[in-house]
Amino acid sequence: MEKILVVDDSMTYRGIISSILEDYNLVMAEDGSKAIEKLNKYDDIDIMILDLKMPVMDGFQVLSEVKKERKFKDIPVLILTNVDEIESEIRGLEAGAVDYIRKPINADSLQKRIEVHRDLIRARKEIIKKNEELEERVKYRTKQLELSRKITIDALTGLLEIRDVESSNHTRRTQCIMKVLGEKLLNDSPYSKSLNKLKVEEIYKTCPLHDIGKVGVLDSILLKPGKLTDYEYEEMKKHVKYGVDALIKNVPTEEDLPLVGTALNIIAHHHEKFDGTGYPKGLKGTDISIEGRMMGIVDVYDALSSKRVYKNAFPHEKSMEIIISERGKHFDPIIVDAFIKIQDDVIKIIKEYGADDE
Ligand SMILES: [Fe+2]
């Protein structure tokens, strides 16, 4: 049963109310300050019946204290007034009381009014409980979804690692650099308005998929130690199309899942160049998605600063020189500028995950 705090300096009235509301769990207080004490003592008061005229601390002061305190402000307060105290009634209701009971008390009226508020409290508690359950369910589903996304991306990139196309260090390095670059562009660049926190997260979470289409390229080309012939290079370029096709065939539309749109852009655009000389479509400038332009720089930087069968790893300065020389040509100048600003982090990331690709 609901717990009701009855605050009245008159012992007679406290007795009358007790006998009318005998089915409830009642707590008594004989003045305002005792009422506050009881509220603090019991943290499960459901309803308060409050006399307005009392010594020590009157009902208005109690009301004002209750409404100020976060943990008490939602307790419905019913004020006790005399028939000739209409003004007090109005003042009490304005101060936050939800209802009034007039003295002399009518037993049926008091009981009915308490029942109304009891039902409201129960309904509110039920809604809070349902909301909490719903929140828990949403949290659980979100976690599951996150996990399945991660497993899918890890499994797909794992295929590239199995075929020796990429090392897991390359994946981690490019992912970490994309994260730092995305955050820099979001917080300190002319592109801050084209990005948001969620988009940056989508970009670095899906960027390991950029070369997923390489699983469709022949080993003799993919793993060739020397320079590719023109024919082989054309075959190699198809990895973009294979990646896009694989994703489009197997996943819902971009509208359904923005993450997929981001992944698609990264795959489709990471070999496009800012001046329009890239592949597969020869897109130019901002026709290339921001994630594609970002991936373009990070991918090239990582290839330059890693060891390959045909070349040693370039030192950071040399790699940066090449990147900067392509500012406005291969690469978006704004993203190059942001990349220059995050150099210290890039060096740290390369150190942590090693530039050891073969
Ligand atoms: Fe690629």
Tab-separated table of C-alpha atoms and ligand atoms in Angstrom:
chain	number	residue	atom	x	y	z
A	1	MET	CA	0.000	0.000	0.000
A	2	GLU	CA	1.100	3.543	-0.684
A	3	LYS	CA	2.863	5.460	2.086
A	4	ILE	CA	1.151	8.763	2.969
A	5	LEU	CA	2.719	11.505	5.065
A	6	VAL	CA	0.044	13.348	7.052
A	7	VAL	CA	1.157	16.754	8.321
A	8	ASP	CA	-1.195	18.535	10.731
A	9	ASP	CA	-0.636	20.207	14.100
A	10	SER	CA	-4.068	19.091	15.267
A	11	MET	CA	-4.016	15.720	16.922
A	12	THR	CA	-7.747	15.444	16.340
A	13	TYR	CA	-7.374	15.810	12.583
A	14	ARG	CA	-4.446	13.430	12.485
A	15	GLY	CA	-6.713	10.928	14.273
A	16	ILE	CA	-9.614	11.513	11.877
A	17	ILE	CA	-7.423	11.077	8.815
A	18	SER	CA	-5.846	7.908	10.288
A	19	SER	CA	-9.216	6.346	10.768
A	20	ILE	CA	-10.431	7.264	7.244
A	21	LEU	CA	-7.256	6.083	5.542
A	22	GLU	CA	-6.672	3.014	7.693
A	23	ASP	CA	-5.855	0.876	4.665
A	24	TYR	CA	-2.801	2.957	3.844
A	25	ASN	CA	0.642	3.057	5.359
A	26	LEU	CA	0.543	6.370	7.263
A	27	VAL	CA	3.387	8.477	8.664
A	28	MET	CA	2.443	11.367	10.948
A	29	ALA	CA	4.091	14.759	11.463
A	30	GLU	CA	2.829	17.507	13.777
A	31	ASP	CA	4.504	20.462	12.101
A	32	GLY	CA	6.402	21.526	8.994
A	33	SER	CA	9.906	20.850	10.229
A	34	LYS	CA	8.906	17.379	11.431
A	35	ALA	CA	7.410	16.796	7.963
A	36	ILE	CA	10.767	17.570	6.307
A	37	GLU	CA	12.490	15.266	8.821
A	38	LYS	CA	10.110	12.434	7.942
A	39	LEU	CA	10.540	13.006	4.208
A	40	ASN	CA	14.279	12.624	4.642
A	41	LYS	CA	13.912	9.635	6.936
A	42	TYR	CA	11.627	7.672	4.616
A	43	ASP	CA	12.597	7.904	0.978
A	44	ASP	CA	9.417	6.187	-0.189
A	45	ILE	CA	6.647	8.664	0.656
A	46	ASP	CA	4.067	8.476	-2.120
A	47	ILE	CA	1.567	11.186	-1.158
A	48	MET	CA	1.587	14.065	1.326
A	49	ILE	CA	-1.484	15.533	3.044
A	50	LEU	CA	-0.433	18.950	4.293
A	51	ASP	CA	-2.158	21.364	6.629
A	52	LEU	CA	-1.375	24.964	5.751
A	53	LYS	CA	-1.703	26.657	9.146
A	54	MET	CA	0.873	25.220	11.502
A	55	PRO	CA	3.382	26.466	14.067
A	56	VAL	CA	7.201	26.258	13.588
A	57	MET	CA	7.023	25.898	9.810
A	58	ASP	CA	3.738	26.379	7.993
A	59	GLY	CA	2.393	24.450	5.017
A	60	PHE	CA	3.530	27.038	2.451
A	61	GLN	CA	7.125	26.817	3.668
A	62	VAL	CA	6.955	23.013	3.521
A	63	LEU	CA	5.576	23.193	-0.021
A	64	SER	CA	8.343	25.512	-1.108
A	65	GLU	CA	11.037	23.216	0.406
A	66	VAL	CA	9.485	20.128	-1.168
A	67	LYS	CA	9.313	21.679	-4.640
A	68	LYS	CA	12.937	22.824	-4.413
A	69	GLU	CA	14.252	19.357	-3.574
A	70	ARG	CA	14.689	17.103	-6.608
A	71	LYS	CA	13.938	13.882	-4.764
A	72	PHE	CA	10.673	15.241	-3.254
A	73	LYS	CA	9.314	17.514	-5.968
A	74	ASP	CA	7.237	14.812	-7.658
A	75	ILE	CA	5.407	13.754	-4.498
A	76	PRO	CA	1.788	14.846	-4.943
A	77	VAL	CA	0.779	17.212	-2.123
A	78	LEU	CA	-2.869	17.579	-1.057
A	79	ILE	CA	-3.435	20.636	1.097
A	80	LEU	CA	-5.854	20.831	4.010
A	81	THR	CA	-7.846	24.075	4.114
A	82	ASN	CA	-10.849	25.501	5.828
A	83	VAL	CA	-14.009	26.285	3.876
A	84	ASP	CA	-13.421	30.011	4.318
A	85	GLU	CA	-9.826	29.909	3.108
A	86	ILE	CA	-10.281	30.044	-0.649
A	87	GLU	CA	-7.289	32.368	-1.042
A	88	SER	CA	-4.987	29.947	0.780
A	89	GLU	CA	-6.300	27.152	-1.392
A	90	ILE	CA	-5.356	29.051	-4.529
A	91	ARG	CA	-1.948	30.028	-3.102
A	92	GLY	CA	-1.286	26.402	-2.186
A	93	LEU	CA	-2.251	25.145	-5.640
A	94	GLU	CA	-0.056	27.807	-7.222
A	95	ALA	CA	2.825	26.708	-5.010
A	96	GLY	CA	2.623	23.199	-6.442
A	97	ALA	CA	-0.080	21.335	-4.503
A	98	VAL	CA	-2.102	19.027	-6.762
A	99	ASP	CA	-5.366	19.059	-4.849
A	100	TYR	CA	-7.072	20.339	-1.699
A	101	ILE	CA	-9.224	18.808	1.017
A	102	ARG	CA	-11.519	21.015	3.016
A	103	LYS	CA	-12.083	20.838	6.745
A	104	PRO	CA	-14.251	19.563	8.225
A	105	ILE	CA	-13.137	16.472	6.415
A	106	ASN	CA	-15.637	14.393	4.524
A	107	ALA	CA	-14.541	10.762	4.723
A	108	ASP	CA	-15.813	9.705	1.291
A	109	SER	CA	-14.346	12.736	-0.432
A	110	LEU	CA	-10.925	12.195	1.194
A	111	GLN	CA	-10.931	8.536	0.306
A	112	LYS	CA	-11.931	9.160	-3.319
A	113	ARG	CA	-9.334	11.881	-3.799
A	114	ILE	CA	-6.590	9.720	-2.347
A	115	GLU	CA	-7.685	6.870	-4.629
A	116	VAL	CA	-7.409	9.153	-7.684
A	117	HIS	CA	-3.868	10.169	-6.745
A	118	ARG	CA	-2.951	6.625	-5.793
A	119	ASP	CA	-4.002	5.448	-9.273
A	120	LEU	CA	-2.020	8.235	-10.909
A	121	ILE	CA	1.060	7.268	-8.904
A	122	ARG	CA	0.668	3.629	-9.864
A	123	ALA	CA	0.286	4.542	-13.530
A	124	ARG	CA	3.371	6.758	-13.365
A	125	LYS	CA	5.402	4.037	-11.645
A	126	GLU	CA	4.303	1.594	-14.319
A	127	ILE	CA	5.392	3.987	-17.091
A	128	ILE	CA	8.788	4.537	-15.403
A	129	LYS	CA	9.250	0.779	-15.069
A	130	LYS	CA	8.285	0.205	-18.718
A	131	ASN	CA	10.669	2.963	-19.837
A	132	GLU	CA	13.508	1.440	-17.856
A	133	GLU	CA	12.829	-1.963	-19.388
A	134	LEU	CA	12.714	-0.395	-22.840
A	135	GLU	CA	15.982	1.450	-22.247
A	136	GLU	CA	17.614	-1.793	-21.149
A	137	ARG	CA	16.341	-3.550	-24.269
A	138	VAL	CA	17.576	-0.741	-26.526
A	139	LYS	CA	20.981	-0.815	-24.796
A	140	TYR	CA	21.201	-4.567	-25.263
A	141	ARG	CA	20.175	-4.413	-28.938
A	142	THR	CA	22.580	-1.545	-29.654
A	143	LYS	CA	25.396	-3.519	-28.066
A	144	GLN	CA	24.502	-6.584	-30.123
A	145	LEU	CA	24.353	-4.515	-33.301
A	146	GLU	CA	27.724	-2.901	-32.539
A	147	LEU	CA	29.210	-6.301	-31.912
A	148	SER	CA	27.845	-7.812	-35.102
A	149	ARG	CA	29.120	-4.843	-37.121
A	150	LYS	CA	32.544	-5.236	-35.590
A	151	ILE	CA	32.572	-8.988	-36.221
A	152	THR	CA	31.514	-8.446	-39.850
A	153	ILE	CA	34.185	-5.812	-40.494
A	154	ASP	CA	36.864	-7.840	-38.694
A	155	ALA	CA	35.900	-10.990	-40.606
A	156	LEU	CA	36.033	-9.246	-43.970
A	157	THR	CA	39.363	-7.536	-43.316
A	158	GLY	CA	40.587	-10.803	-41.837
A	159	LEU	CA	40.159	-12.319	-45.318
A	160	LEU	CA	42.655	-9.801	-46.698
A	161	GLU	CA	45.101	-10.640	-43.946
A	162	ILE	CA	44.766	-14.363	-44.693
A	163	ARG	CA	45.616	-13.687	-48.332
A	164	ASP	CA	48.609	-11.638	-47.194
A	165	VAL	CA	47.220	-8.565	-48.918
A	166	GLU	CA	47.358	-6.539	-45.765
A	167	SER	CA	48.829	-7.031	-42.338
A	168	SER	CA	46.702	-6.494	-39.273
A	169	ASN	CA	49.092	-3.673	-38.400
A	170	HIS	CA	48.192	-1.842	-41.614
A	171	THR	CA	44.522	-2.113	-40.682
A	172	ARG	CA	45.112	-0.803	-37.171
A	173	ARG	CA	47.456	1.976	-38.295
A	174	THR	CA	45.141	3.325	-40.967
A	175	GLN	CA	42.169	3.045	-38.628
A	176	CYS	CA	43.920	4.962	-35.831
A	177	ILE	CA	45.136	7.652	-38.232
A	178	MET	CA	41.644	8.007	-39.747
A	179	LYS	CA	40.231	8.481	-36.237
A	180	VAL	CA	42.686	11.250	-35.348
A	181	LEU	CA	42.285	12.880	-38.776
A	182	GLY	CA	38.484	12.750	-38.533
A	183	GLU	CA	38.535	14.336	-35.088
A	184	LYS	CA	40.897	17.062	-36.294
A	185	LEU	CA	38.662	17.841	-39.278
A	186	LEU	CA	35.613	17.888	-37.018
A	187	ASN	CA	37.098	20.113	-34.325
A	188	ASP	CA	39.551	22.338	-36.135
A	189	SER	CA	39.012	22.742	-39.876
A	190	PRO	CA	36.750	24.363	-42.466
A	191	TYR	CA	35.050	20.940	-42.700
A	192	SER	CA	33.796	20.928	-39.122
A	193	LYS	CA	30.246	21.594	-40.329
A	194	SER	CA	30.271	18.727	-42.859
A	195	LEU	CA	31.096	16.240	-40.125
A	196	ASN	CA	29.714	15.207	-36.775
A	197	LYS	CA	30.844	12.849	-34.031
A	198	LEU	CA	28.757	9.947	-35.338
A	199	LYS	CA	30.012	10.361	-38.906
A	200	VAL	CA	33.649	10.378	-37.726
A	201	GLU	CA	32.949	7.193	-35.789
A	202	GLU	CA	31.375	5.559	-38.852
A	203	ILE	CA	34.375	6.574	-40.955
A	204	TYR	CA	37.047	5.075	-38.750
A	205	LYS	CA	35.014	1.992	-37.932
A	206	THR	CA	34.400	1.116	-41.582
A	207	CYS	CA	37.697	2.273	-43.093
A	208	PRO	CA	39.356	-1.180	-42.742
A	209	LEU	CA	36.999	-2.225	-45.567
A	210	HIS	CA	38.565	0.133	-48.130
A	211	ASP	CA	40.499	-2.602	-49.970
A	212	ILE	CA	38.073	-5.460	-49.374
A	213	GLY	CA	37.646	-5.898	-53.154
A	214	LYS	CA	41.265	-7.055	-53.389
A	215	VAL	CA	40.041	-10.557	-52.546
A	216	GLY	CA	38.758	-10.595	-56.149
A	217	VAL	CA	42.168	-9.874	-57.684
A	218	LEU	CA	44.385	-12.745	-58.880
A	219	ASP	CA	47.252	-13.745	-56.591
A	220	SER	CA	49.726	-13.413	-59.455
A	221	ILE	CA	48.863	-9.707	-59.647
A	222	LEU	CA	48.048	-9.037	-56.042
A	223	LEU	CA	51.220	-10.529	-54.641
A	224	LYS	CA	53.531	-9.711	-57.573
A	225	PRO	CA	56.822	-8.472	-56.154
A	226	GLY	CA	57.715	-6.260	-59.118
A	227	LYS	CA	56.091	-3.456	-61.052
A	228	LEU	CA	52.681	-4.257	-62.582
A	229	THR	CA	52.178	-4.260	-66.357
A	230	ASP	CA	49.472	-1.995	-67.766
A	231	TYR	CA	47.102	-4.944	-68.019
A	232	GLU	CA	47.854	-6.042	-64.461
A	233	TYR	CA	47.366	-2.508	-63.176
A	234	GLU	CA	43.949	-2.335	-64.864
A	235	GLU	CA	43.070	-5.636	-63.207
A	236	MET	CA	44.272	-4.336	-59.845
A	237	LYS	CA	42.125	-1.199	-60.206
A	238	LYS	CA	39.061	-3.434	-60.357
A	239	HIS	CA	39.356	-4.026	-56.601
A	240	VAL	CA	37.293	-0.866	-56.117
A	241	LYS	CA	34.433	-2.235	-58.214
A	242	TYR	CA	34.618	-5.670	-56.550
A	243	GLY	CA	34.417	-4.052	-53.114
A	244	VAL	CA	31.469	-1.835	-54.018
A	245	ASP	CA	29.611	-4.736	-55.686
A	246	ALA	CA	30.142	-7.013	-52.706
A	247	LEU	CA	28.724	-4.446	-50.323
A	248	ILE	CA	25.786	-3.392	-52.498
A	249	LYS	CA	24.709	-6.969	-53.115
A	250	ASN	CA	24.705	-8.023	-49.510
A	251	VAL	CA	23.528	-5.100	-47.448
A	252	PRO	CA	20.445	-2.905	-47.141
A	253	THR	CA	20.295	0.576	-48.631
A	254	GLU	CA	22.226	3.542	-47.360
A	255	GLU	CA	18.984	5.063	-46.035
A	256	ASP	CA	18.457	2.014	-43.858
A	257	LEU	CA	21.988	1.944	-42.549
A	258	PRO	CA	24.140	5.092	-42.852
A	259	LEU	CA	27.168	3.056	-41.818
A	260	VAL	CA	26.917	1.161	-45.095
A	261	GLY	CA	26.822	4.407	-47.074
A	262	THR	CA	30.021	5.529	-45.373
A	263	ALA	CA	31.708	2.190	-46.029
A	264	LEU	CA	30.610	2.314	-49.673
A	265	ASN	CA	32.001	5.824	-50.118
A	266	ILE	CA	35.318	4.805	-48.607
A	267	ILE	CA	35.623	1.804	-50.898
A	268	ALA	CA	34.381	3.587	-54.017
A	269	HIS	CA	36.358	6.825	-53.600
A	270	HIS	CA	39.675	5.978	-51.974
A	271	HIS	CA	41.531	5.990	-55.330
A	272	GLU	CA	39.835	9.075	-56.728
A	273	LYS	CA	42.031	12.166	-56.884
A	274	PHE	CA	41.110	15.739	-56.007
A	275	ASP	CA	42.090	16.994	-59.486
A	276	GLY	CA	39.950	14.353	-61.221
A	277	THR	CA	42.788	12.083	-62.419
A	278	GLY	CA	41.975	9.166	-60.129
A	279	TYR	CA	39.908	6.016	-60.654
A	280	PRO	CA	37.438	4.439	-61.210
A	281	LYS	CA	35.232	7.419	-62.103
A	282	GLY	CA	37.663	10.340	-62.283
A	283	LEU	CA	35.571	12.275	-59.759
A	284	LYS	CA	36.798	15.748	-58.880
A	285	GLY	CA	37.009	17.874	-55.708
A	286	THR	CA	34.106	17.569	-53.329
A	287	ASP	CA	32.283	15.196	-55.694
A	288	ILE	CA	34.533	12.708	-53.949
A	289	SER	CA	33.066	11.992	-50.502
A	290	ILE	CA	34.963	13.419	-47.539
A	291	GLU	CA	35.588	9.889	-46.227
A	292	GLY	CA	37.006	8.904	-49.624
A	293	ARG	CA	39.307	11.942	-49.674
A	294	MET	CA	40.476	11.182	-46.139
A	295	MET	CA	41.104	7.520	-46.916
A	296	GLY	CA	43.072	8.521	-50.027
A	297	ILE	CA	45.655	10.423	-47.981
A	298	VAL	CA	45.870	7.937	-45.137
A	299	ASP	CA	46.212	4.980	-47.508
A	300	VAL	CA	49.010	6.625	-49.511
A	301	TYR	CA	50.795	7.818	-46.381
A	302	ASP	CA	50.710	4.318	-44.932
A	303	ALA	CA	52.020	2.770	-48.157
A	304	LEU	CA	54.856	5.333	-48.285
A	305	SER	CA	55.909	4.851	-44.683
A	306	SER	CA	55.739	1.035	-44.898
A	307	LYS	CA	58.254	-1.408	-46.319
A	308	ARG	CA	57.290	-3.087	-49.572
A	309	VAL	CA	59.109	-5.783	-51.565
A	310	TYR	CA	60.124	-3.147	-54.080
A	311	LYS	CA	61.015	-0.357	-51.620
A	312	ASN	CA	62.084	0.385	-48.072
A	313	ALA	CA	59.861	2.307	-45.689
A	314	PHE	CA	60.233	6.041	-46.238
A	315	PRO	CA	60.960	8.118	-43.170
A	316	HIS	CA	58.052	10.244	-41.989
A	317	GLU	CA	59.532	13.481	-43.371
A	318	LYS	CA	59.942	12.025	-46.863
A	319	SER	CA	56.370	10.627	-46.837
A	320	MET	CA	55.040	14.012	-45.725
A	321	GLU	CA	57.013	15.758	-48.461
A	322	ILE	CA	55.307	13.592	-51.064
A	323	ILE	CA	51.859	14.121	-49.511
A	324	ILE	CA	52.378	17.904	-49.382
A	325	SER	CA	53.642	17.989	-52.978
A	326	GLU	CA	50.284	16.478	-54.000
A	327	ARG	CA	48.264	19.121	-52.111
A	328	GLY	CA	45.464	20.226	-54.418
A	329	LYS	CA	46.433	17.586	-57.022
A	330	HIS	CA	45.975	14.078	-55.662
A	331	PHE	CA	44.768	15.308	-52.285
A	332	ASP	CA	42.227	17.741	-50.894
A	333	PRO	CA	44.251	20.742	-49.609
A	334	ILE	CA	42.102	21.140	-46.465
A	335	ILE	CA	42.640	17.493	-45.514
A	336	VAL	CA	46.371	17.773	-46.218
A	337	ASP	CA	46.490	20.778	-43.854
A	338	ALA	CA	44.708	18.785	-41.145
A	339	PHE	CA	47.074	15.862	-41.753
A	340	ILE	CA	50.065	18.179	-41.270
A	341	LYS	CA	48.591	19.247	-37.929
A	342	ILE	CA	48.194	15.675	-36.653
A	343	GLN	CA	51.755	14.597	-37.583
A	344	ASP	CA	52.867	13.976	-33.998
A	345	ASP	CA	49.975	11.587	-33.463
A	346	VAL	CA	50.673	9.868	-36.790
A	347	ILE	CA	54.319	9.267	-35.802
A	348	LYS	CA	53.148	7.795	-32.478
A	349	ILE	CA	50.662	5.484	-34.225
A	350	ILE	CA	53.279	4.267	-36.714
A	351	LYS	CA	55.640	3.579	-33.804
A	352	GLU	CA	53.001	1.692	-31.873
A	353	TYR	CA	51.885	-0.573	-34.696
A	354	GLY	CA	55.150	-0.714	-36.638
A	355	ALA	CA	55.667	0.065	-40.344
A	356	ASP	CA	56.321	-3.533	-41.224
A	357	ASP	CA	54.183	-4.341	-44.257
A	358	GLU	CA	55.756	-6.531	-46.876
B	1	FE	FE	42.822	0.360	-52.648
